[in-house]
Short mmCIF file of C-alpha atoms in Angstrom, two decimals:
data_model
loop_
_atom_site.label_atom_id
_atom_site.label_comp_id
_atom_site.label_asym_id
_atom_site.label_seq_id
_atom_site.Cartn_x
_atom_site.Cartn_y
_atom_site.Cartn_z
CA MET A 675 74.76 96.77 62.36
CA GLN A 676 77.27 93.96 61.84
CA LEU A 677 75.87 90.45 61.79
CA ASP A 678 78.66 89.31 64.14
CA LEU A 679 76.81 90.84 67.09
CA THR A 680 73.35 89.54 66.23
CA PRO A 681 73.63 86.32 68.35
CA TYR A 682 74.90 88.33 71.31
CA ILE A 683 72.18 90.93 71.04
CA SER A 684 69.61 88.14 70.75
CA LEU A 685 71.01 86.52 73.88
CA ILE A 686 70.93 89.81 75.77
CA THR A 687 67.39 90.50 74.57
CA THR A 688 66.36 87.03 75.79
CA SER A 689 67.86 87.90 79.17
CA GLY A 690 65.80 91.10 79.20
CA VAL A 691 62.65 89.22 78.25
CA LEU A 692 63.24 86.75 81.11
CA ASN A 693 63.73 89.60 83.57
CA THR A 694 60.63 91.36 82.30
CA PHE A 695 58.62 88.15 82.59
CA LEU A 696 59.88 87.74 86.16
CA CYS A 697 58.96 91.34 86.94
CA LEU A 698 55.42 90.95 85.58
CA TYR A 699 54.96 87.56 87.25
CA VAL A 700 55.85 89.02 90.65
CA PHE A 701 53.68 92.10 90.04
CA PHE A 702 50.57 90.04 89.27
CA LYS A 703 51.34 87.55 92.08
CA LYS A 704 52.36 90.22 94.59
CA ARG A 705 50.08 88.84 97.29
CA GLU A 706 52.18 85.69 97.34
CA PHE A 707 55.51 87.50 97.72
CA PRO A 708 56.32 89.02 101.14
CA GLU A 709 58.58 91.65 99.51
CA ALA A 710 56.86 92.05 96.14
CA ARG A 711 57.62 95.77 95.81
CA LEU A 712 61.38 95.28 96.18
CA LEU A 713 61.36 92.31 93.84
CA VAL A 714 59.41 94.19 91.15
CA TRP A 715 61.81 97.14 91.31
CA TRP A 716 64.85 94.86 91.27
CA THR A 717 63.75 92.95 88.16
CA ALA A 718 62.49 96.11 86.43
CA LEU A 719 65.82 97.91 86.95
CA GLN A 720 67.72 94.89 85.64
CA SER A 721 65.46 94.82 82.57
CA VAL A 722 66.19 98.50 81.87
CA TYR A 723 69.92 97.81 82.15
CA ILE A 724 69.80 94.76 79.88
CA PHE A 725 67.65 96.27 77.10
CA ALA A 726 69.63 99.52 77.15
CA PHE A 727 72.85 97.51 76.75
CA ALA A 728 71.32 95.64 73.81
CA PHE A 729 70.46 98.96 72.13
CA GLU A 730 73.97 100.20 72.90
CA LEU A 731 75.47 97.19 71.09
CA ALA A 732 73.18 97.88 68.13
CA SER A 733 74.18 101.56 67.97
CA ASP A 734 76.18 102.88 65.01
CA THR A 735 77.51 106.13 66.46
CA LEU A 736 79.28 107.28 69.61
CA GLU A 737 76.45 109.69 70.46
CA GLU A 738 73.93 106.86 70.31
CA ILE A 739 76.14 104.72 72.51
CA LYS A 740 76.41 107.54 75.06
CA ARG A 741 72.64 108.07 75.16
CA TRP A 742 71.96 104.39 75.79
CA GLY A 743 74.78 104.38 78.35
CA VAL A 744 72.88 106.96 80.39
CA VAL A 745 69.76 104.77 80.26
CA GLU A 746 71.85 101.76 81.32
CA TYR A 747 72.81 103.53 84.53
CA ILE A 748 69.19 103.69 85.62
CA GLY A 749 69.65 99.98 86.23
CA ILE A 750 73.40 99.79 86.93
CA ALA A 751 73.34 102.41 89.68
CA PHE A 752 70.26 101.28 91.61
CA THR A 753 70.02 97.49 91.10
CA PRO A 754 72.78 96.50 93.60
CA VAL A 755 71.16 98.50 96.40
CA VAL A 756 67.68 97.10 95.76
CA GLY A 757 69.19 93.58 95.59
CA LEU A 758 70.93 94.09 98.95
CA LEU A 759 67.70 95.33 100.54
CA LEU A 760 65.89 92.29 99.16
CA ILE A 761 68.46 89.96 100.74
CA MET A 762 68.20 91.80 104.05
CA ARG A 763 64.45 91.19 104.03
CA TYR A 764 65.02 87.56 103.05
CA ILE A 765 67.19 86.97 106.13
CA ASP A 766 64.86 89.08 108.29
CA TRP A 767 67.46 91.77 108.94
CA ASN A 768 65.47 94.92 109.55
CA ILE A 769 66.86 98.40 108.97
CA SER A 770 65.19 101.77 109.42
CA ARG A 771 63.57 103.59 106.50
CA ARG A 772 66.06 106.42 106.95
CA THR A 773 68.98 104.00 106.50
CA ALA A 774 67.32 102.41 103.46
CA ARG A 775 66.84 105.82 101.85
CA ALA A 776 70.45 106.78 102.62
CA MET A 777 71.64 103.72 100.70
CA PHE A 778 70.31 105.32 97.49
CA ILE A 779 72.28 108.56 97.83
CA ILE A 780 75.40 107.33 95.98
CA PRO A 781 73.38 105.64 93.16
CA ALA A 782 71.38 108.87 92.70
CA ILE A 783 74.58 110.91 92.47
CA THR A 784 76.03 108.35 90.05
CA PHE A 785 73.07 108.60 87.69
CA LEU A 786 73.10 112.40 87.84
CA LEU A 787 76.83 112.53 87.05
CA VAL A 788 76.51 110.05 84.17
CA ALA A 789 73.64 112.05 82.67
CA THR A 790 75.63 115.31 82.89
CA ASN A 791 79.10 113.91 82.32
CA GLU A 792 79.82 116.12 79.27
CA SER A 793 79.80 119.21 81.47
CA HIS A 794 82.19 118.00 84.22
CA HIS A 795 83.76 114.62 83.25
CA LEU A 796 83.71 113.46 86.86
CA PHE A 797 82.40 110.02 85.92
CA TYR A 798 84.11 109.44 82.53
CA LYS A 799 87.16 111.48 81.67
CA ASP A 800 86.66 110.36 78.10
CA VAL A 801 84.40 108.10 76.03
CA TYR A 802 85.65 107.05 72.60
CA LEU A 803 85.15 104.38 69.93
CA ARG A 804 87.50 101.44 69.99
CA SER A 805 89.54 100.83 66.88
CA ASP A 806 89.90 97.05 67.25
CA THR A 807 86.21 96.02 67.16
CA PRO A 808 84.23 94.77 64.15
CA THR A 809 81.35 97.07 65.04
CA PRO A 810 81.18 100.44 66.83
CA MET A 811 81.91 99.83 70.52
CA ALA A 812 82.88 102.42 73.10
CA ASP A 813 85.72 102.45 75.58
CA ILE A 814 86.16 104.78 78.54
CA VAL A 815 88.71 106.56 80.67
CA ILE A 816 87.35 106.43 84.22
CA GLY A 817 86.86 109.51 86.32
CA ASP A 818 86.98 110.00 90.09
CA TRP A 819 83.33 109.24 90.79
CA TYR A 820 83.51 106.06 88.67
CA ILE A 821 85.82 104.64 91.37
CA VAL A 822 83.36 105.61 94.11
CA HIS A 823 80.48 104.06 92.17
CA GLY A 824 82.44 100.87 91.45
CA ALA A 825 83.48 100.45 95.08
CA TYR A 826 79.92 101.02 96.28
CA THR A 827 78.47 98.58 93.74
CA PHE A 828 80.98 95.88 94.67
CA GLY A 829 80.33 96.60 98.34
CA CYS A 830 76.60 96.00 97.93
CA LEU A 831 77.09 92.78 95.95
CA PHE A 832 79.77 91.53 98.33
CA ALA A 833 77.73 92.40 101.43
CA GLY A 834 74.73 90.53 100.02
CA ALA A 835 76.86 87.45 99.30
CA ILE A 836 78.37 87.51 102.80
CA LEU A 837 74.96 87.85 104.46
CA LEU A 838 73.69 84.85 102.52
CA LEU A 839 76.79 82.77 103.27
CA ARG A 840 76.41 83.48 106.98
CA GLN A 841 72.94 81.94 106.81
CA TRP A 842 74.07 78.71 105.16
CA PHE A 843 74.47 76.60 108.30
CA LYS A 844 71.46 78.22 109.98
CA THR A 845 69.23 77.25 107.06
CA LYS A 846 67.59 73.84 106.86
CA LYS A 847 68.48 71.69 103.88
CA THR A 848 65.00 72.16 102.47
CA PHE A 849 65.73 75.83 101.80
CA ARG A 850 69.39 75.66 100.78
CA ILE A 851 68.52 75.44 97.08
CA GLN A 852 66.82 78.82 97.43
CA LEU A 853 69.83 80.19 99.29
CA LEU A 854 72.21 78.87 96.62
CA THR A 855 70.09 80.49 93.88
CA LEU A 856 70.32 83.85 95.64
CA LEU A 857 74.07 83.39 96.12
CA CYS A 858 74.49 82.78 92.39
CA GLY A 859 72.37 85.87 91.68
CA GLN A 860 74.79 87.92 93.77
CA SER A 861 78.12 86.28 92.94
CA LEU A 862 77.96 85.74 89.16
CA PRO A 863 77.27 89.42 88.26
CA MET A 864 79.97 90.46 90.73
CA ILE A 865 82.51 88.17 89.03
CA GLY A 866 81.44 89.42 85.58
CA ALA A 867 81.78 93.07 86.67
CA PHE A 868 85.25 92.37 88.05
CA LEU A 869 86.39 90.76 84.79
CA TYR A 870 85.04 93.77 82.92
CA LEU A 871 86.94 96.24 85.10
CA ILE A 872 90.27 94.47 84.70
CA GLY A 873 89.80 94.33 80.91
CA ALA A 874 89.56 90.55 80.71
CA THR A 875 86.48 90.47 78.45
CA PRO A 876 86.53 90.36 74.61
CA TYR A 877 86.61 93.89 73.12
CA GLY A 878 86.09 95.29 76.62
CA ALA A 879 82.38 94.36 76.47
CA ASP A 880 80.33 94.27 79.67
CA PRO A 881 79.55 90.56 80.39
CA VAL A 882 77.00 91.24 83.16
CA PRO A 883 73.91 91.41 80.87
CA PHE A 884 74.90 88.01 79.42
CA ILE A 885 75.29 86.62 82.95
CA LEU A 886 71.88 87.98 83.96
CA SER A 887 70.29 85.67 81.38
CA ILE A 888 71.61 82.77 83.49
CA THR A 889 70.59 84.26 86.85
CA SER A 890 67.13 85.21 85.54
CA ALA A 891 66.53 81.66 84.36
CA LEU A 892 67.70 80.40 87.77
CA TYR A 893 65.29 82.72 89.58
CA ILE A 894 62.36 81.71 87.41
CA TRP A 895 63.15 78.03 87.95
CA ALA A 896 63.53 78.53 91.71
CA ILE A 897 60.28 80.47 92.01
CA LEU A 898 58.31 77.86 90.10
CA SER A 899 59.92 74.81 91.72
CA THR A 900 60.93 75.84 95.26
CA ARG A 901 58.58 78.82 95.75
CA LEU A 902 61.59 81.12 96.07
CA LEU A 903 60.72 84.35 97.90
CA MET A 904 57.03 83.40 98.13
CA ILE A 905 57.65 82.10 101.62
CA VAL A 906 60.73 83.70 103.11
CA PRO A 907 62.29 80.63 104.76
CA ILE A 908 64.98 82.29 106.85
CA ALA A 909 62.58 84.86 108.25
CA LYS A 910 60.11 82.01 108.75
CA GLU A 911 62.72 79.99 110.63
CA ASN A 912 63.53 82.90 112.93
CA ILE A 913 59.83 83.26 113.75
CA PHE A 914 59.37 79.48 113.99
CA GLU A 915 62.29 79.06 116.38
CA SER A 916 61.51 82.13 118.51
CA MET A 917 57.87 81.19 119.14
CA ARG A 918 56.94 80.55 122.77
CA GLU A 919 54.42 77.96 121.62
CA GLY A 920 55.66 74.51 120.78
CA VAL A 921 55.04 73.60 117.14
CA ILE A 922 55.20 70.08 115.71
CA VAL A 923 54.76 69.61 111.97
CA LEU A 924 53.37 66.33 110.64
CA ASP A 925 52.89 65.09 107.12
CA ARG A 926 49.61 63.63 105.91
CA SER A 927 50.53 60.20 107.27
CA GLY A 928 51.18 61.62 110.73
CA ARG A 929 54.97 61.38 110.44
CA LEU A 930 57.09 63.89 112.33
CA ILE A 931 58.83 66.20 109.86
CA ASP A 932 59.77 69.25 111.95
CA TYR A 933 59.51 70.91 115.37
CA ASN A 934 60.76 74.10 116.99
CA LYS A 935 62.89 74.79 120.07
CA ALA A 936 59.86 75.47 122.25
CA ALA A 937 58.49 71.99 121.43
CA SER A 938 61.82 70.39 122.37
CA ARG A 939 61.74 72.22 125.72
CA MET A 940 58.20 71.03 126.37
CA ILE A 941 59.03 67.47 125.24
CA PRO A 942 62.74 66.94 126.10
CA ALA A 943 62.71 63.48 124.52
CA LEU A 944 62.21 64.97 121.04
CA ARG A 945 65.25 64.26 118.87
CA ARG A 946 66.11 64.87 115.22
CA SER A 947 66.62 61.13 114.90
CA LEU A 948 62.84 60.72 115.35
CA LEU A 949 62.04 62.67 112.19
CA GLY A 950 60.13 60.47 109.77
CA LYS A 951 58.50 58.37 112.52
CA ARG A 952 54.75 58.39 113.09
CA LEU A 953 53.91 60.50 116.12
CA VAL A 954 51.32 58.00 117.31
CA ASP A 955 54.09 55.37 117.59
CA ILE A 956 56.50 57.51 119.64
CA TRP A 957 54.03 59.58 121.68
CA GLU A 958 54.12 57.39 124.81
CA ASN A 959 57.92 57.43 124.90
CA LEU A 960 57.92 61.20 124.41
CA THR A 961 55.32 62.20 126.99
CA GLY A 962 54.51 59.17 129.13
CA LEU A 963 50.90 59.33 127.96
CA PRO A 964 49.47 55.95 126.93
CA HIS A 965 48.43 57.10 123.47
CA TYR A 966 48.39 60.07 121.14
CA GLY A 967 44.94 61.38 121.96
CA LEU A 968 44.48 63.97 119.23
CA LYS A 969 42.85 62.77 116.05
CA ARG A 970 42.63 64.63 112.75
CA PRO A 971 39.63 66.94 113.20
CA GLY A 972 36.51 66.99 111.10
CA ALA A 973 36.89 70.77 111.09
CA ASP A 974 40.22 72.41 110.37
CA GLU A 975 41.16 72.62 114.06
CA THR A 976 40.57 70.79 117.34
CA VAL A 977 41.65 71.88 120.80
CA GLN A 978 42.38 69.57 123.70
CA GLU A 979 44.11 69.79 127.06
CA LEU A 980 47.09 67.49 127.66
CA GLN A 981 49.45 67.16 130.60
CA TRP A 982 52.63 65.24 131.35
CA GLU A 983 55.59 65.33 133.71
CA SER A 984 58.97 66.67 132.67
CA GLY A 985 61.80 66.68 135.18
CA GLY A 986 59.38 65.81 137.95
CA VAL A 987 57.20 68.85 137.20
CA LEU A 988 53.65 68.42 135.90
CA SER A 989 52.91 70.73 132.99
CA ILE A 990 49.57 71.40 131.33
CA TYR A 991 49.31 72.23 127.63
CA GLN A 992 46.53 73.36 125.36
CA ALA A 993 47.06 71.28 122.23
CA LYS A 994 45.68 72.62 118.96
CA LEU A 995 45.73 70.26 116.00
CA SER A 996 45.20 72.09 112.72
CA ILE A 997 44.97 70.76 109.19
CA VAL A 998 47.52 72.19 106.76
CA ARG A 999 46.18 72.60 103.24
CA GLY A 1000 48.05 73.12 99.99
CA ARG A 1001 47.34 75.79 97.39
CA GLY A 1002 44.64 73.59 95.82
CA GLY A 1003 42.93 73.02 99.17
CA ASP A 1004 44.19 69.44 99.53
CA VAL A 1005 45.26 68.24 102.98
CA ILE A 1006 49.06 68.00 103.05
CA GLY A 1007 49.65 67.52 106.78
CA ASP A 1008 48.89 68.62 110.32
CA LEU A 1009 50.25 71.27 112.64
CA LEU A 1010 50.26 70.47 116.35
CA MET A 1011 50.69 73.59 118.49
CA LEU A 1012 51.33 73.26 122.22
CA VAL A 1013 50.59 76.27 124.42
CA ASP A 1014 51.87 76.02 128.00
CA VAL A 1015 48.88 76.90 130.19
CA THR A 1016 50.33 75.52 133.45
CA GLU A 1017 50.58 78.93 135.11
CA GLN A 1018 47.20 79.96 133.75
CA LYS A 1019 45.59 76.78 135.15
CA ARG A 1020 47.37 77.34 138.47
CA LEU A 1021 45.97 80.87 138.65
CA GLU A 1022 42.51 79.63 137.65
CA GLU A 1023 42.71 77.02 140.41
CA GLN A 1024 43.74 79.70 142.90
CA LEU A 1025 40.82 81.89 141.85
CA ARG A 1026 38.48 78.92 142.05
CA HIS A 1027 39.84 78.10 145.50
CA MET A 1028 39.37 81.71 146.57
CA ALA A 1029 35.79 81.62 145.29
CA TYR A 1030 35.01 78.40 147.22
CA TYR A 1031 37.21 78.48 150.30
CA ASP A 1032 38.09 80.80 153.12
CA GLY A 1033 41.58 82.17 152.59
CA LEU A 1034 42.59 81.94 156.26
CA THR A 1035 41.29 78.54 157.39
CA GLY A 1036 41.06 76.63 154.09
CA ILE A 1037 37.49 75.48 154.71
CA TYR A 1038 34.41 76.56 152.71
CA ASN A 1039 33.50 80.23 152.81
CA ARG A 1040 30.03 81.55 153.66
CA THR A 1041 28.89 81.85 150.04
CA GLN A 1042 29.80 78.29 149.13
CA PHE A 1043 28.28 76.97 152.32
CA ILE A 1044 24.92 78.60 151.57
CA ILE A 1045 24.93 77.33 147.95
CA ARG A 1046 25.85 73.76 148.90
CA ALA A 1047 23.69 73.62 152.02
CA LYS A 1048 20.61 74.66 150.03
CA GLU A 1049 21.32 71.98 147.46
CA GLN A 1050 21.64 69.33 150.15
CA LEU A 1051 18.55 70.62 151.94
CA GLU A 1052 16.49 70.21 148.77
CA LEU A 1053 17.85 66.69 148.33
CA SER A 1054 17.05 65.83 151.94
CA ALA A 1055 13.51 67.19 151.49
CA LEU A 1056 12.96 64.91 148.50
CA ARG A 1057 14.14 61.94 150.56
CA GLU A 1058 12.26 63.15 153.67
CA ARG A 1059 15.44 63.15 155.72
CA PRO A 1060 16.18 65.56 158.60
CA THR A 1061 18.72 68.39 158.43
CA SER A 1062 20.59 70.09 161.25
CA VAL A 1063 22.72 73.20 161.45
CA ILE A 1064 25.42 73.79 164.07
CA LEU A 1065 26.55 77.38 164.49
CA PHE A 1066 29.43 78.15 166.84
CA ASP A 1067 31.91 80.89 167.54
CA ILE A 1068 35.12 81.21 169.54
CA ASP A 1069 34.65 82.34 173.12
CA ASN A 1070 36.27 85.64 174.05
CA PHE A 1071 37.91 85.93 170.65
CA LYS A 1072 38.34 89.69 171.00
CA ALA A 1073 40.52 89.07 174.02
CA PHE A 1074 42.90 86.94 171.94
CA ASN A 1075 43.31 89.78 169.46
CA ASP A 1076 43.64 92.46 172.15
CA SER A 1077 46.04 90.51 174.39
CA TYR A 1078 48.18 88.65 171.87
CA GLY A 1079 47.69 90.48 168.57
CA HIS A 1080 45.84 89.73 165.36
CA GLU A 1081 48.41 87.17 164.17
CA THR A 1082 47.66 85.03 167.21
CA GLY A 1083 43.95 85.62 166.58
CA ASP A 1084 44.41 84.21 163.08
CA GLU A 1085 46.23 81.20 164.55
CA VAL A 1086 43.28 80.62 166.87
CA LEU A 1087 40.88 80.54 163.91
CA ARG A 1088 43.11 78.16 161.94
CA HIS A 1089 43.50 75.95 165.03
CA ALA A 1090 39.73 75.80 165.61
CA ALA A 1091 39.06 74.91 161.95
CA ALA A 1092 41.71 72.17 161.92
CA VAL A 1093 40.52 70.58 165.20
CA CYS A 1094 36.87 70.52 164.13
CA GLN A 1095 37.66 69.26 160.63
CA ARG A 1096 39.29 66.17 162.15
CA GLU A 1097 36.08 65.39 164.05
CA LEU A 1098 33.69 65.81 161.12
CA LYS A 1099 32.85 63.33 158.38
CA PRO A 1100 33.78 64.34 154.78
CA ASP A 1101 30.11 64.64 153.76
CA MET A 1102 29.36 67.19 156.51
CA LEU A 1103 29.51 70.78 155.23
CA PHE A 1104 31.87 72.85 157.34
CA ALA A 1105 32.52 76.54 156.70
CA ARG A 1106 33.70 79.78 158.23
CA TYR A 1107 30.49 81.77 158.51
CA GLY A 1108 32.11 85.10 159.31
CA GLY A 1109 34.67 86.56 161.74
CA GLU A 1110 35.16 84.00 164.52
CA GLU A 1111 31.93 82.17 163.64
CA PHE A 1112 31.76 78.70 162.05
CA VAL A 1113 28.88 76.60 160.74
CA VAL A 1114 28.23 72.90 160.09
CA ALA A 1115 25.35 71.42 158.06
CA ILE A 1116 24.44 67.81 158.77
CA HIS A 1117 22.04 65.98 156.46
CA GLY A 1118 20.32 62.70 157.15
CA GLU A 1119 21.26 62.50 160.85
CA LEU A 1120 18.75 62.58 163.71
CA PRO A 1121 18.65 65.76 165.79
CA GLU A 1122 20.13 63.84 168.73
CA SER A 1123 23.13 62.95 166.56
CA ALA A 1124 23.64 66.64 165.73
CA ASP A 1125 23.73 67.41 169.47
CA LEU A 1126 26.36 64.70 169.99
CA ILE A 1127 28.46 65.99 167.10
CA ALA A 1128 28.32 69.54 168.52
CA GLU A 1129 29.36 68.23 171.94
CA ARG A 1130 32.20 66.27 170.39
CA LEU A 1131 33.43 69.41 168.66
CA ARG A 1132 33.21 71.39 171.92
CA ILE A 1133 35.23 68.78 173.83
CA ALA A 1134 37.82 68.49 171.04
CA LEU A 1135 38.34 72.27 170.98
CA SER A 1136 38.68 72.69 174.74
CA GLY A 1137 40.87 69.62 175.02
CA ASN A 1138 43.39 70.64 172.31
CA THR A 1139 45.45 73.63 173.37
CA LEU A 1140 47.06 75.94 170.85
CA ASP A 1141 50.84 76.06 171.31
CA THR A 1142 52.37 79.42 170.36
CA PRO A 1143 56.10 80.32 170.44
CA ALA A 1144 55.48 83.72 172.01
CA HIS A 1145 52.57 83.05 174.42
CA GLY A 1146 52.81 79.35 175.27
CA SER A 1147 49.76 77.09 175.34
CA LEU A 1148 46.40 78.76 174.85
CA THR A 1149 43.05 77.15 175.60
CA VAL A 1150 40.43 77.74 172.95
CA THR A 1151 36.75 77.13 173.63
CA ALA A 1152 33.57 77.79 171.68
CA SER A 1153 29.82 78.11 172.24
CA PHE A 1154 27.46 76.08 170.06
CA GLY A 1155 23.90 76.51 168.88
CA VAL A 1156 22.03 73.63 167.19
CA ALA A 1157 18.81 73.74 165.16
CA SER A 1158 17.10 70.89 163.30
CA SER A 1159 14.22 70.31 160.93
CA ALA A 1160 12.87 66.82 161.42
CA ASP A 1161 10.79 66.84 158.23
CA SER A 1162 13.16 69.03 156.15
CA ALA A 1163 10.39 71.55 155.58
CA ALA A 1164 12.35 74.48 157.05
CA SER A 1165 14.46 76.71 154.87
CA LEU A 1166 18.18 77.15 155.39
CA GLU A 1167 17.61 80.74 156.46
CA THR A 1168 15.22 79.53 159.18
CA LEU A 1169 17.67 76.91 160.46
CA LEU A 1170 20.50 79.46 160.57
CA ARG A 1171 18.34 81.95 162.43
CA GLU A 1172 17.29 79.30 164.97
CA ALA A 1173 20.87 78.05 165.42
CA ASP A 1174 21.98 81.64 166.00
CA ALA A 1175 19.35 82.05 168.70
CA ALA A 1176 20.58 78.85 170.37
CA LEU A 1177 24.18 80.06 170.14
CA TYR A 1178 23.20 83.31 171.87
CA GLU A 1179 21.58 81.25 174.62
CA ALA A 1180 24.77 79.16 175.02
CA LYS A 1181 26.85 82.31 175.47
CA ARG A 1182 24.37 83.77 177.93
CA GLY A 1183 24.52 80.52 179.88
CA GLY A 1184 28.28 80.74 180.46
CA ARG A 1185 29.98 79.89 177.14
CA ASN A 1186 31.83 76.66 176.25
CA ARG A 1187 28.56 74.78 176.03
CA VAL A 1188 26.05 73.39 173.50
CA CYS A 1189 22.50 74.69 173.35
CA ARG A 1190 19.66 73.42 171.14
CA TYR A 1191 16.95 75.67 169.78
CA GLN A 1192 13.75 75.04 171.73
CA GLY A 1193 11.23 77.18 169.86
CA ARG A 1194 10.99 79.93 172.44
CA MET A 1195 14.42 81.53 172.00
CA ALA A 1196 14.86 84.97 170.45
CA ALA A 1197 17.60 85.45 167.92
CA THR A 1198 20.15 88.16 168.64
#
């Protein structure tokens, strides 16, 4: 071997060592690389190409050169495709497995034709030793498939460069160094291959292995300094920006350093000009809340409910503040995630309302009345205060339904509830007991007062007609039964049973009247 080539072979070998180091580094750190398998294959194939080229340069005979040339094409044929797939994953451009496999068809044919070229000469028409080189170096006469291979290789490299360039303005400045490194990794070998094909390199030598020493060093630097390919930034951005949850990123001092589109929709006052400002200082201007209520948690996450108006609409958010830790476990910032739970809270409120209130009249339902009345009855017993129950139902309600229809019947019930509600104090329990029957619980009032309240309700009902578009004014009356426990010793069930007996007596006596339980009445 001539000494003239020793520096070049050393440089190429160094390039191979760098690639091999990169390959091994990714292999042993594969958990930290989203696409470790592709990256390992890519660097391994480049290493095969580079070392085979170094052995080719060191060869003394044409046969040796040809043998190492076949080995070279293990890397030359497949590396561009693997590199393109890696870039596609970097920009989060998904393709099917079938398409990915199809991309390797031409490289596989290329390698097969190179390995068997002596029998068909479809790849090289001729391979011969140059006469103008200081050491044995081969030259070629290209065959038909060489053109197909060259076009496909350039197509892969060019497509990868274009895909990366298209992402330039979509990528935040933080990640543009990574993007530039990948662009160099695609563009420099492509330029070197082009110079080789047009015969612009000394002695017709392939410059790509020399160039790969530069790109390998760039990749190693980028991985160690910018975490290249450990966190795929463009894919991360697509996920970050497409999230329905609002995300606000803070540094350790609480300064705003990033936010996504969802956060800007939730907080329209968020602007890029606010980046770098402490969130606690701008929170009131952003949301109208007097202060930034979330504090760094003792645990790694705290959850709190926040609400503010935006465009005149009140929105409710579940705010999760999480600590962000670095690789060494040190706190490096906070992540504030806002989940819009407005609709969920509205549904919960509707369910709660349905559980507590009658859906037709809007007053308490039977279940809630019994629960609350028992609680108040116990309280009244402790204070030795009397309790009364008024039970009433609409007179001739079936006739309203039969004569005017069920819609009018529903209007009658709503009308009765609204009229009575205006006559009752807020602390008096009022509920729809069932069908056309209503109930009132009065605590702390004398029995005589309960009678007066029942009479007031009766007069208010009969004196307020229900105006309907189809049937004109309708008079609604009700019959009332009243029962009281002067010493609060009676149970709620007893009071309801006695009030029901009094109600039955009021109906039997002609309806539209109040009747008090006298102790000798029989319940219906």
